[in-house]
Each structure stands twice: as structure tokens, then as C-alpha cells.
CSV table of C-alpha atoms and ligand atoms in Angstrom, one decimal:
chain,number,residue,atom,x,y,z
Q,27,MET,CA,83.7,58.3,90.9
Q,28,THR,CA,84.7,57.9,94.4
Q,29,GLY,CA,84.1,54.3,96.7
Q,30,LEU,CA,81.5,56.7,97.8
Q,31,ALA,CA,79.6,57.9,95.0
Q,32,SER,CA,79.6,54.6,93.3
Q,33,LEU,CA,78.1,53.1,96.7
Q,34,VAL,CA,75.6,55.8,96.2
Q,35,ALA,CA,75.1,55.2,92.5
Q,36,ALA,CA,74.7,51.2,92.8
Q,37,LEU,CA,72.3,51.5,96.0
Q,38,TRP,CA,70.3,54.5,93.4
Q,39,ALA,CA,70.4,51.7,90.9
Q,40,MET,CA,68.6,48.7,93.3
Q,41,LEU,CA,66.3,51.1,94.5
Q,42,PRO,CA,63.4,49.8,92.1
Q,43,ALA,CA,64.1,46.6,93.3
Q,44,TYR,CA,63.6,47.8,97.3
Q,45,LEU,CA,60.4,49.1,96.9
Q,46,PRO,CA,58.3,46.1,95.5
Q,47,ASN,CA,58.8,43.6,98.9
Q,48,ASN,CA,57.4,47.0,101.0
Q,49,ALA,CA,54.4,47.4,97.9
Q,50,ALA,CA,53.3,44.0,98.2
Q,51,VAL,CA,53.0,44.2,102.1
Q,52,LEU,CA,51.0,47.3,101.8
Q,53,PHE,CA,49.0,46.1,98.7
Q,54,GLY,CA,49.2,42.3,99.2
Q,55,GLY,CA,46.3,40.0,100.0
Q,56,GLY,CA,43.7,38.1,98.0
Q,57,PRO,CA,43.9,34.9,96.0
Q,58,PRO,CA,47.4,33.4,96.4
Q,59,ILE,CA,49.6,32.6,93.5
Q,60,ASP,CA,49.5,29.0,93.8
Q,61,GLY,CA,45.9,29.1,94.2
Q,62,GLY,CA,46.3,26.7,97.3
Q,63,ARG,CA,47.7,24.2,95.3
Q,64,GLU,CA,50.4,21.3,97.3
Q,65,TRP,CA,52.9,19.4,96.2
Q,66,ASN,CA,54.3,16.6,98.4
Q,67,GLY,CA,51.7,17.4,100.8
Q,68,ARG,CA,53.2,21.1,100.9
Q,69,ARG,CA,52.1,24.4,99.6
Q,70,LEU,CA,53.8,25.2,96.1
Q,71,LEU,CA,54.4,28.9,97.5
Q,72,GLY,CA,51.8,29.5,100.2
Q,73,ASP,CA,49.5,32.4,101.0
Q,74,GLY,CA,52.0,35.3,101.4
Q,75,LYS,CA,52.8,35.5,97.8
Q,76,THR,CA,49.7,36.7,96.2
Q,77,TRP,CA,48.8,38.2,92.6
Q,78,ARG,CA,47.6,41.4,94.0
Q,79,GLY,CA,51.1,41.6,96.1
Q,80,THR,CA,53.0,40.7,93.2
Q,81,ALA,CA,51.4,43.1,90.6
Q,82,ALA,CA,51.6,46.4,93.0
Q,83,GLY,CA,55.2,45.7,93.4
Q,84,VAL,CA,56.1,45.2,90.2
Q,85,LEU,CA,54.3,48.3,89.3
Q,86,VAL,CA,55.4,50.5,92.0
Q,87,GLY,CA,59.0,49.1,91.5
Q,88,THR,CA,58.5,50.2,87.6
Q,89,LEU,CA,57.3,54.0,88.5
Q,90,ALA,CA,59.7,54.5,91.1
Q,91,ALA,CA,62.4,53.8,88.3
Q,92,LEU,CA,60.9,56.2,86.2
Q,93,GLY,CA,59.9,58.5,89.1
Q,94,LEU,CA,63.8,58.2,90.1
Q,95,ASN,CA,65.0,59.6,86.6
Q,96,ARG,CA,63.5,62.7,87.3
Q,97,ILE,CA,64.6,63.2,90.4
Q,98,ALA,CA,68.3,62.5,89.2
Q,99,SER,CA,67.7,65.3,86.8
Q,100,ARG,CA,67.6,67.6,89.5
Q,101,VAL,CA,69.9,67.1,92.1
Q,102,GLU,CA,72.4,66.3,90.1
Q,103,GLY,CA,73.3,69.6,88.6
Q,104,PRO,CA,76.3,71.3,90.1
Q,105,THR,CA,77.5,67.9,91.3
Q,106,SER,CA,80.1,65.7,89.9
Q,107,TRP,CA,78.2,62.7,90.8
Q,108,SER,CA,76.6,60.7,88.6
Q,109,LEU,CA,73.5,58.7,89.2
Q,110,PRO,CA,72.0,56.0,87.1
Q,111,ARG,CA,69.3,56.3,84.7
Q,112,PHE,CA,66.7,53.6,84.0
Q,113,SER,CA,65.2,52.3,81.3
Q,114,VAL,CA,61.7,51.1,81.3
Q,115,ARG,CA,63.3,48.1,80.7
Q,116,ALA,CA,66.0,47.7,83.5
Q,117,GLY,CA,62.9,49.3,85.9
Q,118,VAL,CA,60.4,46.5,85.0
Q,119,ALA,CA,63.5,43.9,85.0
Q,120,LEU,CA,64.6,45.1,88.6
Q,121,ALA,CA,60.9,44.9,90.4
Q,122,ALA,CA,59.6,41.7,88.4
Q,123,GLY,CA,63.2,40.3,89.1
Q,124,ALA,CA,62.7,41.6,93.1
Q,125,MET,CA,59.4,40.0,93.5
Q,126,LEU,CA,60.8,36.4,91.5
Q,127,GLY,CA,63.5,36.1,93.7
Q,128,ASP,CA,61.2,36.7,96.6
Q,129,ILE,CA,58.7,34.0,95.1
Q,130,GLY,CA,61.6,31.7,94.4
Q,131,ALA,CA,62.5,31.8,98.4
Q,132,SER,CA,59.0,31.1,99.0
Q,133,PHE,CA,59.0,28.1,97.2
Q,134,LEU,CA,62.4,26.9,98.8
Q,135,LYS,CA,60.8,27.7,102.3
Q,136,ARG,CA,57.7,25.1,101.6
Q,137,ARG,CA,59.7,22.6,100.1
Q,138,SER,CA,62.2,22.3,103.5
Q,139,GLY,CA,58.8,22.4,105.5
Q,140,ARG,CA,59.0,26.1,107.0
Q,141,ALA,CA,55.6,27.7,107.5
Q,142,ARG,CA,54.5,30.9,105.7
Q,143,GLY,CA,56.4,33.9,107.6
Q,144,ALA,CA,59.1,31.2,109.0
Q,145,MET,CA,62.4,33.7,108.8
Q,146,VAL,CA,65.5,32.2,107.2
Q,147,PRO,CA,68.5,34.8,107.6
Q,148,GLY,CA,70.5,35.4,104.5
Q,149,LEU,CA,67.6,34.2,102.2
Q,150,ASP,CA,65.1,36.8,103.1
Q,151,GLN,CA,67.6,39.5,102.8
Q,152,LEU,CA,69.1,38.5,99.7
Q,153,ASP,CA,66.5,36.8,97.5
Q,154,PHE,CA,64.8,40.0,95.9
Q,155,VAL,CA,68.4,41.4,95.3
Q,156,ALA,CA,69.7,38.6,93.4
Q,157,GLY,CA,66.7,37.8,91.7
Q,158,ALA,CA,66.6,41.8,90.6
Q,159,LEU,CA,70.4,41.7,89.8
Q,160,ALA,CA,70.2,38.2,87.5
Q,161,LEU,CA,66.9,39.7,85.8
Q,162,ALA,CA,67.9,42.9,85.1
Q,163,ARG,CA,71.6,41.2,84.1
Q,164,LEU,CA,69.6,39.0,81.8
Q,165,VAL,CA,67.0,41.5,80.3
Q,166,ALA,CA,68.9,44.8,80.4
Q,167,PRO,CA,72.9,43.2,80.0
Q,168,ASP,CA,74.0,47.0,78.5
Q,169,TRP,CA,72.3,49.0,81.1
Q,170,PHE,CA,73.5,46.1,83.4
Q,171,ARG,CA,77.2,46.9,82.8
Q,172,ARG,CA,77.1,50.7,83.0
Q,173,THR,CA,75.9,50.7,85.9
Q,174,PHE,CA,77.7,48.3,88.3
Q,175,THR,CA,81.1,47.1,88.8
Q,176,ARG,CA,81.6,43.8,90.2
Q,177,PRO,CA,82.6,45.8,93.4
Q,178,THR,CA,79.2,47.8,93.5
Q,179,VAL,CA,77.6,44.6,93.2
Q,180,GLY,CA,79.5,43.0,95.9
Q,181,LEU,CA,78.7,46.6,97.8
Q,182,VAL,CA,75.0,46.1,97.3
Q,183,LEU,CA,75.1,42.2,98.8
Q,184,ILE,CA,76.9,43.3,101.4
Q,185,VAL,CA,74.5,46.9,102.4
Q,186,THR,CA,71.3,45.7,101.5
Q,187,PRO,CA,70.5,43.2,103.7
Q,188,LEU,CA,71.4,45.9,106.2
Q,189,LEU,CA,68.9,47.7,104.6
Q,190,HIS,CA,66.7,45.3,104.4
Q,191,VAL,CA,66.6,44.4,108.1
Q,192,GLY,CA,66.1,48.1,109.2
Q,193,THR,CA,62.8,49.1,106.6
Q,194,ASN,CA,61.1,45.4,107.8
Q,195,ALA,CA,61.6,46.7,111.3
Q,196,ILE,CA,60.2,49.9,111.3
Q,197,ALA,CA,57.6,48.4,109.2
Q,198,TYR,CA,56.8,45.7,112.2
Q,199,VAL,CA,56.8,48.2,114.7
Q,200,LEU,CA,54.3,50.6,112.5
Q,201,GLY,CA,52.1,47.0,112.5
Q,202,LEU,CA,52.3,47.1,108.4
Q,203,LYS,CA,54.1,43.8,109.2
Q,204,ASP,CA,53.8,40.7,111.0
Q,205,GLU,CA,56.9,39.5,111.5
Q,206,PRO,CA,60.2,42.1,112.1
Q,207,TRP,CA,62.0,40.3,108.9
M,310,CTP,N1,52.9,40.0,100.0
M,310,CTP,C1,52.2,39.4,98.7
M,310,CTP,N2,52.6,39.2,97.6
M,310,CTP,C2,53.7,38.7,97.1
M,310,CTP,C3,54.8,39.2,98.2
M,310,CTP,C4,54.7,39.8,99.5
M,310,CTP,O1,50.8,39.9,99.0
M,310,CTP,N3,54.6,38.3,96.2
M,310,CTP,C5,52.3,40.2,101.0
M,310,CTP,C6,51.7,39.0,102.2
M,310,CTP,O2,50.8,39.5,102.5
M,310,CTP,C7,53.2,38.6,102.5
M,310,CTP,C8,53.6,39.6,103.0
M,310,CTP,O3,53.3,41.1,101.9
M,310,CTP,O4,52.7,38.2,103.9
M,310,CTP,C9,55.1,39.8,103.6
M,310,CTP,O5,56.0,38.9,102.8
M,310,CTP,P1,56.6,38.2,102.6
M,310,CTP,O6,57.7,38.3,104.2
M,310,CTP,O7,57.7,38.2,101.3
M,310,CTP,O8,56.2,36.4,103.0
M,310,CTP,P2,55.5,35.7,103.7
M,310,CTP,O9,54.2,36.3,104.6
M,310,CTP,O10,57.1,35.9,104.9
M,310,CTP,O11,55.4,34.7,103.3
M,310,CTP,P3,56.8,33.5,103.2
M,310,CTP,O12,57.1,32.7,104.3
M,310,CTP,O13,56.4,32.6,101.9
M,310,CTP,O14,57.8,34.6,102.9
M,311,MG,MG1,58.2,36.8,105.3
M,312,K,K1,60.6,37.2,102.2
């Protein structure tokens, strides 16, 4: 595969990890995961991490993986590009890993005294990618090895923050998100 083709393949493989955050923004709300509990006088996670948003994120990301498999078999035909297919296991791992990474970042933000919605450049853009890659590598190692190489993981880590900033800015302009990050 050419450099561009492998970048496209790697970004395609990350799509089930990109959608959960947006699904959580759209469908989130209701009881927070931490149930309002505090640790050392600060919320464990905060009101921005809800059961409903998390469940919606995992569901949407997993369904996206299955939908992408169908799309891939249609678009691939005559070209020499090969798009990765998702096992259910890989799809769930990417989606749940993305949500876990985001939740982990909220935990760290609360520990450092930041309020819900505070921006932490770098962390906000990479928490979900790191979570998704780590969980996929852990629970779907064969899929992970077939799908990524060290260079493509590196590209994903560079390109994702740019995509993330772009989509969040759009969500903010559309009034879907309270902050543009
Ligand atoms: N959301 C949710 N459940 C999640 C993640 C997100 O319900 N697991 C919803 C919440 O309404 C949240 C919004 O999506 O406010 C935006 O997500 P995010 O930016 O990750 O949360 P923040 O509100 O910024 O909170 P934090 O500071 O903890 O990141
Ligand atoms: Mg936020
Ligand atoms: K976040």
C-alpha cells in the first residue's frame, strides 16, 4: 500500500473510535457515572460523564464498525486500496476504549482541580484515541496487528487531534456543544 492508502486505512480503522464522543454529546444527559460522589473534595468524574452518553457512545461506535464493513465491501471493488474490516470484538473495543479514555481524562482533570468542560490541550484530543488503541490492542490483538503498524499509529496520533478540533468546532457552531473543544 502507498503512504496515502495506509493513512486512509488507519483512519478508517479509527472511525468507530471517533463517533462515540459525538454520540455522547448528542445523547448524553441524566445520571452521572460517579453518582455525584467526590474524592478529596472534588467530583470523581463530574456531570459531563453520564451513563446514557457512555452507552450511546459504545452502541453507536459498535454499530458504525458493522456499517463500515458493509460500506468497505462496496467501495473497494476495482481499486487496489484495501480497507480494514472490523470484528465485533474490535468494534466494541474501539468504541468502549474511546469512552474509557475520555472518562479517564475527566478523572485526571478533576484531580487537578479543573471544572467540568475545562480545556486541556492535548489530553482532550488524544484521550479517546489512546483509550481506543489501547483497548483494541488488549482485547483484539490479532486484529490490531493486521490493521496498524507503528508508522500508521503515529499518523493517527498526529491527524486525529486535527480532525477532533475540526469536528468539535463544527458541533459548537451548530449549538450541539457548550465549548468549541
Ligand atoms: N457526555 C456524556 N457521557 C460521556 C461523555 C460525554 O454524557 N461519557 C456528554 C456530556 O453532556 C458532556 C458532553 O457530552 O458534557 C461533552 O463531552 P466532554 O467534552 O467529554 O465532557 P465535558 O462536559 O467537557 O466534561 P469533562 O470536563 O469531564 O471532560
Ligand atoms: Mg469537554
Ligand atoms: K473529553
